Coordinates of C-alpha atoms in Angstrom, one line a residue:
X1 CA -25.1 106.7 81.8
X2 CA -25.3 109.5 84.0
X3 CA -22.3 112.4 84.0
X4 CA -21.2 115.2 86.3
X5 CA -18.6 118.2 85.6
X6 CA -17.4 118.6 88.9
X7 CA -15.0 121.4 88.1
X8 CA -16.5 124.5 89.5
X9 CA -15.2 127.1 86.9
X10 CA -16.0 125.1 83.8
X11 CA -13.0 125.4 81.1
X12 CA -9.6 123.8 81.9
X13 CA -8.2 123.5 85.5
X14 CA -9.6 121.6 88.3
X15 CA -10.5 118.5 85.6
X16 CA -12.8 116.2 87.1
X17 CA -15.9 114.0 85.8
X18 CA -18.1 111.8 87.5
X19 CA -19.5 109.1 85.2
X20 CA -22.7 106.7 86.7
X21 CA -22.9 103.6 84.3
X22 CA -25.1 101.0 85.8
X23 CA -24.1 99.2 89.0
X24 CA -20.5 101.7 88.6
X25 CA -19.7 104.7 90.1
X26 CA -16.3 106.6 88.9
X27 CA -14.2 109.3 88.7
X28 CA -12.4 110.6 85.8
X29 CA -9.1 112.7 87.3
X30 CA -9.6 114.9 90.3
X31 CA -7.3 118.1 89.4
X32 CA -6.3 121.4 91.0
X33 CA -6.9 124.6 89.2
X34 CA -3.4 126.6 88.8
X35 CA -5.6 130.1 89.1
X36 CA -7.6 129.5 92.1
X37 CA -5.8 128.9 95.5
X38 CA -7.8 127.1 99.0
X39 CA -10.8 124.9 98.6
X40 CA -11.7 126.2 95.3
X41 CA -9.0 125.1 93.6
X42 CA -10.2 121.9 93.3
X43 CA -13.1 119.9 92.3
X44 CA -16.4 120.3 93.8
X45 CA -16.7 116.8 95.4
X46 CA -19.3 117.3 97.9
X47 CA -21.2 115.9 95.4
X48 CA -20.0 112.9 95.8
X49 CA -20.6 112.5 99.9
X50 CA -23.3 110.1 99.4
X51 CA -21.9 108.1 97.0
X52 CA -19.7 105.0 96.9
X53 CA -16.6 105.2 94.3
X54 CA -16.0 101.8 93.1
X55 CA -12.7 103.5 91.4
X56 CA -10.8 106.8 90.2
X57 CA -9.2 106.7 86.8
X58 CA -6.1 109.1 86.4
X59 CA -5.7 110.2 82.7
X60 CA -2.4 111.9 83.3
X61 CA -0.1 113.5 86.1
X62 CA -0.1 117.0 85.3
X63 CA -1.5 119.1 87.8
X64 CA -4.7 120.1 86.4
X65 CA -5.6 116.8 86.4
X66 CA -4.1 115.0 89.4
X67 CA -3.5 117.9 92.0
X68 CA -6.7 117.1 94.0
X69 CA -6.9 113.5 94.1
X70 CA -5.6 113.2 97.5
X71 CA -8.3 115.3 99.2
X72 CA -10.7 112.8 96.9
X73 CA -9.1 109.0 98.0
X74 CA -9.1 110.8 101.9
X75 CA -13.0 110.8 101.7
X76 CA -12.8 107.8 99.5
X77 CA -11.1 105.2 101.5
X78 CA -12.8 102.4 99.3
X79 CA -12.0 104.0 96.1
X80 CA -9.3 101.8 93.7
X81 CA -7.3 104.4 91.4
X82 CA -6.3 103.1 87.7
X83 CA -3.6 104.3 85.9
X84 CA -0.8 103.6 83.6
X85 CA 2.6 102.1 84.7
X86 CA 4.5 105.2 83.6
X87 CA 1.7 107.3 85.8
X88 CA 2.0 104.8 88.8
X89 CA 5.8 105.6 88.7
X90 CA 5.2 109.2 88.4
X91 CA 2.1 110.2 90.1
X92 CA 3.4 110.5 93.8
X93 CA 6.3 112.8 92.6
X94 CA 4.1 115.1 91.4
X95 CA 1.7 115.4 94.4
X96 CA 4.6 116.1 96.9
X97 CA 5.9 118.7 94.6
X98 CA 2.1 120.3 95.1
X99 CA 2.7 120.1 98.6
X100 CA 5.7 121.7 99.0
X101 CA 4.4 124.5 96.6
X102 CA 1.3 125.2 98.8
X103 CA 3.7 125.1 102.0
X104 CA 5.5 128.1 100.2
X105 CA 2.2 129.7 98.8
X106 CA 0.8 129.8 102.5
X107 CA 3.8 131.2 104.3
X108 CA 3.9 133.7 101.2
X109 CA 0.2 134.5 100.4
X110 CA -1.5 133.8 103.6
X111 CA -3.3 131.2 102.4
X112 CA -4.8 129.5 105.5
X113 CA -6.3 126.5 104.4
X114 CA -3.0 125.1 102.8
X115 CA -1.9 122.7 102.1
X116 CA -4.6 120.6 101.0
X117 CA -2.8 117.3 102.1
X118 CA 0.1 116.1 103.9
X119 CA 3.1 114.7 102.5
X120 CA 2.0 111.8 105.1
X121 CA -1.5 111.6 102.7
X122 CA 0.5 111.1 99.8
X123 CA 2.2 108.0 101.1
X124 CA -1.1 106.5 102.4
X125 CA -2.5 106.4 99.1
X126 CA 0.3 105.4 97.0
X127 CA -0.2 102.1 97.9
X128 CA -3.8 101.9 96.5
X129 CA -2.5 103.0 92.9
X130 CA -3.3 100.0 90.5
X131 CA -1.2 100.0 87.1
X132 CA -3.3 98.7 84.1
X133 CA -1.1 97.5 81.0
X134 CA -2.5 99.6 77.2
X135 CA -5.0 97.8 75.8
X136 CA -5.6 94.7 78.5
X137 CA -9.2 94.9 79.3
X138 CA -9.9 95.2 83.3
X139 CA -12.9 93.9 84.1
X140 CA -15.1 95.4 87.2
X141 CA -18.1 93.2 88.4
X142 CA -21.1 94.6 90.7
X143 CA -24.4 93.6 91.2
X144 CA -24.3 90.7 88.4
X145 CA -22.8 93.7 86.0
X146 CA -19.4 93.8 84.8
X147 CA -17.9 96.9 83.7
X148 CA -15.1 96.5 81.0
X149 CA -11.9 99.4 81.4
X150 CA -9.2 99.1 78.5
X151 CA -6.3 101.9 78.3
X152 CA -4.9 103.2 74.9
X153 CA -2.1 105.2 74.8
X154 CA -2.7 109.4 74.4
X155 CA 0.6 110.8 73.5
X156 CA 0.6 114.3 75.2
X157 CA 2.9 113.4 78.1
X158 CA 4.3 110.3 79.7
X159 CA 1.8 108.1 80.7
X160 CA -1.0 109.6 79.1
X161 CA -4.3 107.2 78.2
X162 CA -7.2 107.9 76.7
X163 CA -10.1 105.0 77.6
X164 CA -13.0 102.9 76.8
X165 CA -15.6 101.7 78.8
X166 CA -17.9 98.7 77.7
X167 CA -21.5 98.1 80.1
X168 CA -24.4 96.3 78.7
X169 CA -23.3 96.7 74.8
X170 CA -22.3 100.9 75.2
X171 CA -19.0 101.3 74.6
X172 CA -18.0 105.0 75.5
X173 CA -14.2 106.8 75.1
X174 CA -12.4 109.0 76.5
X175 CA -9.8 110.7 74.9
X176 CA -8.2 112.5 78.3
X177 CA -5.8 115.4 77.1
X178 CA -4.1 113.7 73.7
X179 CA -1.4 114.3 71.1
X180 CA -1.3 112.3 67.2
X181 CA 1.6 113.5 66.4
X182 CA 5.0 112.2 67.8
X183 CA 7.4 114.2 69.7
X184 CA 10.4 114.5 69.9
X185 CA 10.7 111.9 72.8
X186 CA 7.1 110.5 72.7
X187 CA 5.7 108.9 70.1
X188 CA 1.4 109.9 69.0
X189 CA -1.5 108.3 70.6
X190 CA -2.7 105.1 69.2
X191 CA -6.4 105.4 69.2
X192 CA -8.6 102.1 68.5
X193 CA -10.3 103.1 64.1
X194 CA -12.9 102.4 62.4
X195 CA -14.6 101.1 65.9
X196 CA -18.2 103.0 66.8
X197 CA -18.7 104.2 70.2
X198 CA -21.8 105.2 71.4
X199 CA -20.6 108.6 73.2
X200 CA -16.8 110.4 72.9
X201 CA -15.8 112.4 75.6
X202 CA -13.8 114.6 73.8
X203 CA -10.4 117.4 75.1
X204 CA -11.2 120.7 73.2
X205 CA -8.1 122.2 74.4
X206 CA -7.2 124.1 70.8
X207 CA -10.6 124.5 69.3
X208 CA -9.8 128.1 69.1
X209 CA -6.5 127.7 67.3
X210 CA -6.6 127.7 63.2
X211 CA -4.5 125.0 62.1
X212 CA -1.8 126.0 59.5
X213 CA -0.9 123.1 57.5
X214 CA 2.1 124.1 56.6
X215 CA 3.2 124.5 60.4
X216 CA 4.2 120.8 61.2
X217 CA 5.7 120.4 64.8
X218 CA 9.1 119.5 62.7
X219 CA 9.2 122.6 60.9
X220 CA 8.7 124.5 64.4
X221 CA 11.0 122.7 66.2
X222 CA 13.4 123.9 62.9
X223 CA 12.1 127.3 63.4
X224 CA 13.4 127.3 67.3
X225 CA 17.0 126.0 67.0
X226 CA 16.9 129.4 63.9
X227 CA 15.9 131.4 66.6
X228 CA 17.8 130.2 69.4
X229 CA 20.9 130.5 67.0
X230 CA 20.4 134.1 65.7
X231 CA 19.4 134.8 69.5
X232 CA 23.2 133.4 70.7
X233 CA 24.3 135.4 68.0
X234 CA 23.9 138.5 68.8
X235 CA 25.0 138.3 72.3
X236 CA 21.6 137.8 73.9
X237 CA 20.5 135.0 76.6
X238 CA 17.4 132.6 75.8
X239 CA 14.8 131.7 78.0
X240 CA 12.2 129.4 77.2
X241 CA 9.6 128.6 80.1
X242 CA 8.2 125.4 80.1
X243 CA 6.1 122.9 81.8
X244 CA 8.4 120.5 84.4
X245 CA 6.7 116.9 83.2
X246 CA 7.3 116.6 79.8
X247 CA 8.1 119.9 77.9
X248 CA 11.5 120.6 79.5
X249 CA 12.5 117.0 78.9
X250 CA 11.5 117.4 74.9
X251 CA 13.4 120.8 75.1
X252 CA 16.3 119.7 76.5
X253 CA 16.4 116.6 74.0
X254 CA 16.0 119.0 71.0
X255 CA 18.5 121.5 72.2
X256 CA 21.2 118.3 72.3
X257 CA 20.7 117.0 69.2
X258 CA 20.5 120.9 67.6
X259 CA 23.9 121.3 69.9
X260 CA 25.4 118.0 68.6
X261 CA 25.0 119.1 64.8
X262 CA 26.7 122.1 65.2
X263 CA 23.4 124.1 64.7
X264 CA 23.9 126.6 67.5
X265 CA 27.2 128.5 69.7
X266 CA 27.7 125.8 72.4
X267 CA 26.5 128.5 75.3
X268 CA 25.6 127.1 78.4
X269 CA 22.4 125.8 79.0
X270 CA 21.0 125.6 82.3
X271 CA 17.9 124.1 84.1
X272 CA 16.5 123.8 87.7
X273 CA 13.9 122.7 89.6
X274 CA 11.0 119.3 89.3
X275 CA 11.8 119.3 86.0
X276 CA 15.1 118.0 86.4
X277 CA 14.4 115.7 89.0
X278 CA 11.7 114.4 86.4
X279 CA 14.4 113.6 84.2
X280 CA 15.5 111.2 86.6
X281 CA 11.9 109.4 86.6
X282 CA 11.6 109.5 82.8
X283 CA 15.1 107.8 82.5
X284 CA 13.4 104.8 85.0
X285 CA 10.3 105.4 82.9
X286 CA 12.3 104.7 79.2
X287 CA 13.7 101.6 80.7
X288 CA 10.8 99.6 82.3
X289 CA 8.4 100.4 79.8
X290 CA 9.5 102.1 76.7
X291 CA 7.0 104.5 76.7
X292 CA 9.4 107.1 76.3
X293 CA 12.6 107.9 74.8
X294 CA 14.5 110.0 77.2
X295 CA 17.7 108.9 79.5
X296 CA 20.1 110.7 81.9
X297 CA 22.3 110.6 78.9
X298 CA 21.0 114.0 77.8
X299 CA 21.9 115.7 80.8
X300 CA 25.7 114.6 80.9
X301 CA 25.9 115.5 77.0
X302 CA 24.6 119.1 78.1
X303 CA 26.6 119.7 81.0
X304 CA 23.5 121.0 82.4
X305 CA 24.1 124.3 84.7
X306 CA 22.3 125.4 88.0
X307 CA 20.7 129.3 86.9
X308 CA 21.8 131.6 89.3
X309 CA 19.9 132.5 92.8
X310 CA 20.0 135.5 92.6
X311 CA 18.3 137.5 89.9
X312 CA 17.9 141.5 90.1
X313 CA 15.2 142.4 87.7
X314 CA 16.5 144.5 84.6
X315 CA 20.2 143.5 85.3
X316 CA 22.3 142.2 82.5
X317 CA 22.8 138.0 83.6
X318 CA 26.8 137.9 83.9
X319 CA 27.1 134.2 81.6
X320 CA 25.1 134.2 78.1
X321 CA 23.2 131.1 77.6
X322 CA 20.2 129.1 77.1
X323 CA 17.8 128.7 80.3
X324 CA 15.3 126.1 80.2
X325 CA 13.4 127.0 83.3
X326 CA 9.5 126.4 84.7
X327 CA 6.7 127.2 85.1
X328 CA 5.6 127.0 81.4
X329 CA 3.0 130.1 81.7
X330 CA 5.5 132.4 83.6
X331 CA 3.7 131.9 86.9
X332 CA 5.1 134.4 89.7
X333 CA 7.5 133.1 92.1
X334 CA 9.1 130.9 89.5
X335 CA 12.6 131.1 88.2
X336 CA 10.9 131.2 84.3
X337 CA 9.1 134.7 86.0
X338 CA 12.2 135.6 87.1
X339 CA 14.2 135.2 84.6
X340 CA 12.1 137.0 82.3
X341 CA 12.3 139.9 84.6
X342 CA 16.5 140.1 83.8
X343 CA 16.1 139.7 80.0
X344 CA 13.2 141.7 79.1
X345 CA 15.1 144.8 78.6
X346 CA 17.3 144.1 76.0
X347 CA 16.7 143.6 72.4
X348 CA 19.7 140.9 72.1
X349 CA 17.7 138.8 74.4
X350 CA 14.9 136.2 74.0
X351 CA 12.0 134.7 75.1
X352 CA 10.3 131.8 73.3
X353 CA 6.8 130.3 74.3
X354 CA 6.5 126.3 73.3
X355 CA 3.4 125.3 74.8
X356 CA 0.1 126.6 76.0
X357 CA -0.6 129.5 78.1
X358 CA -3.4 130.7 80.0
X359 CA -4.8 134.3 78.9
X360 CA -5.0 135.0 82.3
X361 CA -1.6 134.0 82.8
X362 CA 1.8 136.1 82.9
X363 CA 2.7 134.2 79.9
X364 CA -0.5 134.8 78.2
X365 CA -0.5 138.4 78.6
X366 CA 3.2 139.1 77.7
X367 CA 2.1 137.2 74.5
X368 CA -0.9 139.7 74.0
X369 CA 1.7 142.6 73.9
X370 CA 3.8 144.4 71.5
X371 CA 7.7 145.4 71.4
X372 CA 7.6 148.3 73.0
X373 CA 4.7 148.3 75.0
X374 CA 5.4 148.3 78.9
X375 CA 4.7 145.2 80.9
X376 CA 4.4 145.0 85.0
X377 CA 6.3 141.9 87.1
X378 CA 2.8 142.4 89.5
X379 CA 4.8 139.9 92.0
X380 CA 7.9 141.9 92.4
X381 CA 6.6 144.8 91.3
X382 CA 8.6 145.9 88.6
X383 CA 7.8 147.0 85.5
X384 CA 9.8 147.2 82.2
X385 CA 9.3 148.2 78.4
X386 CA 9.5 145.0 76.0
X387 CA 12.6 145.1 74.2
X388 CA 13.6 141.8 73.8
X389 CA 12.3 139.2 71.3
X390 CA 9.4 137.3 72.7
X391 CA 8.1 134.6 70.0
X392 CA 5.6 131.4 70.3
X393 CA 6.6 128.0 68.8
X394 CA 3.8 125.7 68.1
X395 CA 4.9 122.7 69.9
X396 CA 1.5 122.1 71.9
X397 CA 0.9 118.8 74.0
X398 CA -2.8 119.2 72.7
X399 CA -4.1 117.8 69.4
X400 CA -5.3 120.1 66.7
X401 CA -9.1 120.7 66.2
X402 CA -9.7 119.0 62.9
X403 CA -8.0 116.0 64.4
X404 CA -9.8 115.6 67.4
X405 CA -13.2 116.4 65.2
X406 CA -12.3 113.7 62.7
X407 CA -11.6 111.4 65.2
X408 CA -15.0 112.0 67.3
X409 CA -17.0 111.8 63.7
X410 CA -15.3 108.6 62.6
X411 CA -16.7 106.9 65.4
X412 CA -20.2 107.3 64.5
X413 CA -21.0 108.4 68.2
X414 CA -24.7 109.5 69.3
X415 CA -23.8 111.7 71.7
X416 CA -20.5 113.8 72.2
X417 CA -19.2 115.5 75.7
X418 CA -17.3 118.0 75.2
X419 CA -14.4 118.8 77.7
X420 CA -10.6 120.8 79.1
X421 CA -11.4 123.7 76.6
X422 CA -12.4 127.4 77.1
X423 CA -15.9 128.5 76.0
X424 CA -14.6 129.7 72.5
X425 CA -13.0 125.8 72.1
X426 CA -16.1 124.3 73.2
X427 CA -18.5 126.3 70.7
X428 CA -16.0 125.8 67.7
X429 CA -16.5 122.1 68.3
X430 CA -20.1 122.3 68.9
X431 CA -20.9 124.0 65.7
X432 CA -18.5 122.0 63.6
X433 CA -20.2 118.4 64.9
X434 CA -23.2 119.7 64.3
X435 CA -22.7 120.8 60.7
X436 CA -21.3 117.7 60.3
X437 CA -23.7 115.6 61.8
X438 CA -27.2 117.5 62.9
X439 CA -28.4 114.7 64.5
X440 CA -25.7 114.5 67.0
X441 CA -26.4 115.0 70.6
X442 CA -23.2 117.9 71.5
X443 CA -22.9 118.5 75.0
X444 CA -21.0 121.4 76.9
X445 CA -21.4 120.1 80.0
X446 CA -22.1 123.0 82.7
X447 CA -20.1 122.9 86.0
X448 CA -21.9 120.5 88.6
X449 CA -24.9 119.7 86.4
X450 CA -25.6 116.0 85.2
X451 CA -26.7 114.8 82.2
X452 CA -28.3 111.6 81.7
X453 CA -27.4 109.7 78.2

């Protein structure tokens, strides 16, 4: 087995792999990096001009993972694309919500080569997206070899599979991005045990994050609804950024039950943008294939509430309430970046972080700072001191470290990839699995270099 990084930067963003197993040629997600804009945003797949894909296999539909597969399947006419049912039903949603945000990005940043695709290339490769039932074995023939695909379900989001693949007696998994524990509206990945695989391709997404056992996602999702009630409390507003598949839908579920039992002041909460309209797909998505437990329902029960257009920066909002609001990392030109930019002022306000964030990131560096210490809206150039209460809840997508290393060890693998993680992730990993097994071939792969297994 032969396999390629072909994410240019390394680390989490335009997540890509090719993987050469025999007769079999694939690709593992074809992704757009959220901090690069233009051609290097994506995957480097100029390595792949001489080669034929026999398929694509899509892990997930978040961004990073999905967001350059049209620009792939364009120059890969013969290429099948795998994925989940609830992915199938999502996937194409997703990508024209890229386009239009590129549309905006080059009227706004001057960003010539956008948009990376049509809305018109979205539609012509819809129709080459093949759903794959969890745990039914596809089988791929070539050249007298058959190459064996099954699905397993990954937690982390709707949709979500990690994989194995069995050629000539190797079996080899692939965890994709993955979650044990349940959530609130998605139960934990179901991961074959006690099966050996020769090589796990492993997420390392926290491998820099200690894992406090007595932090369970329940007793953080208790610790939110506290803040959220002492926030409403005192008069202040609550906004808590999150990502638009997924995250706002578990939010928005918690904050009806917490409203329900009388946990909270019944403020108004309000919400906007993709992720809304993804409520409408995940209520479709709970009723065809019960991989989720989310409907409509919860929108109706909140009397969900438009934010308002027009936000002046440092100006007191004129309705209290709760706004649940993309993008997840405070990205500029997003109403979470603006919103922040009214509450920041004030100590009776809030800001509460739920998932991961991007050093690099608005998010990320707002989290770096302390009350008190000055903080620039570079976008809109403002800039404000931090009086109001910014706090981050443990309610990551991404499984911890020691599960992810138990997992990988319990296969008895010989060889481990390591992948979606930042330098320090990877290197935690790498020292771990080797202390724990030195024989163990650990690999970080480098950006665009293959490795032969």
């Amino acid at each position: 087995m032969r396999i390629t990084d072909l994410n240019r930067k390394g680390g989490i963003g335009s997540n890509s792999l090719l993987v050469e197993i025999g007769n079999f040629k694939l690709v593992v997600d074809a992704g757009l990096h959220p901090k690069y804009a233009g051609p290097e945003a994506i995957p480097d797949f100029s390595r792949l001009a001489d080669i034929a894909l026999d398929c694509v296999i899509v892990t997930h539909c978040h961004l990073d993972h999905i967001g350059g597969l049209p620009v792939l399947l364009k120059q890969h006419k013969e290429a099948k694309v795998f994925m989940s049912r609830s992915n199938s039903m999502l996937l194409e949603r997703m990508l024209h919500n890229s386009c239009n945000v590129m549309k905006r990005q080059k009227a706004e940043m001057n960003i010539e080569e956008y948009p990376l695709f049509t809305h018109e290339d979205i539609d012509d490769i819809g129709q080459r997206f093949i759903p794959v039932e969890y745990q039914a074995p596809l089988k791929l023939e070539s050249g007298g070899e058959t190459l064996e695909i099954t699905f397993h379900k990954a937690g982390h989001v709707a949709g979500a599979v990690g994989f194995e693949l069995k050629h000539n007696g190797r079996k080899i998994f692939f965890t994709g991005d993955v979650l044990f524990t349940p959530q609130r509206i998605l139960p934990g990945a179901k991961f074959p045990g006690n099966v050996d695989f020769d090589t796990i391709v492993t997420e390392t997404t926290r491998g820099e994050t200690e894992t406090n056992p007595n932090k369970t996602r329940q007793a953080e999702v208790d610790r939110l609804i506290a803040a959220v009630k002492n926030t409403l409390e005192r008069g202040g507003s609550v906004l808590i950024p999150v990502f638009a598949l997924g995250r706002m839908q578990e939010i928005l579920s918690i904050i009806n039950d917490a409203r329900k039992a009388d946990k909270f002041l019944r403020t108004p909460v309000f919400a906007a943008g993709l992720g809304l309209d993804i409520c409408n797909y995940f209520d479709q998505i709970s009723k065809r294939t019960g991989d989720i437990k989310f409907t409509r329902k919860v929108i109706k029960e909140l009397q969900l509430r438009r934010p308002p257009r027009k936000l002046v920066p440092g100006k007191e909002l004129k309705e209290q309430g709760i706004y649940v609001l993309s993008s997840g990392m405070l990205v500029g030109h997003t109403p979470s970046y603006m919103m922040a930019s009214t509450l920041m002022h004030s100590d009776r306000n809030s800001i509460f972080f739920v998932g991961y964030c991007d050093p690099d990131t608005p998010g990320g560096k707002l989290m770096e700072k302390e009350p008190g210490d000055t903080f620039t809206f570079e976008v809109i150039d403002y800039e404000t001191k931090i009086r109001a209460q910014i706090e981050r809840f443990e309610l990551s997508g991404h499984a911890n470290r020691e599960e992810l290393l138990e997992f990988a060890l319990q296969a008895n693998p010989k060889n481990v990839i390591l992948t979606h993680g930042d330098q320090g992730a990877r290197d935690w990993f790498a020292k771990e699995l080797k202390a724990a097994d030195p024989e163990l071939n650990v690999i970080d792969p480098q950006p665009l270099e293959t490795y032969e297994l």
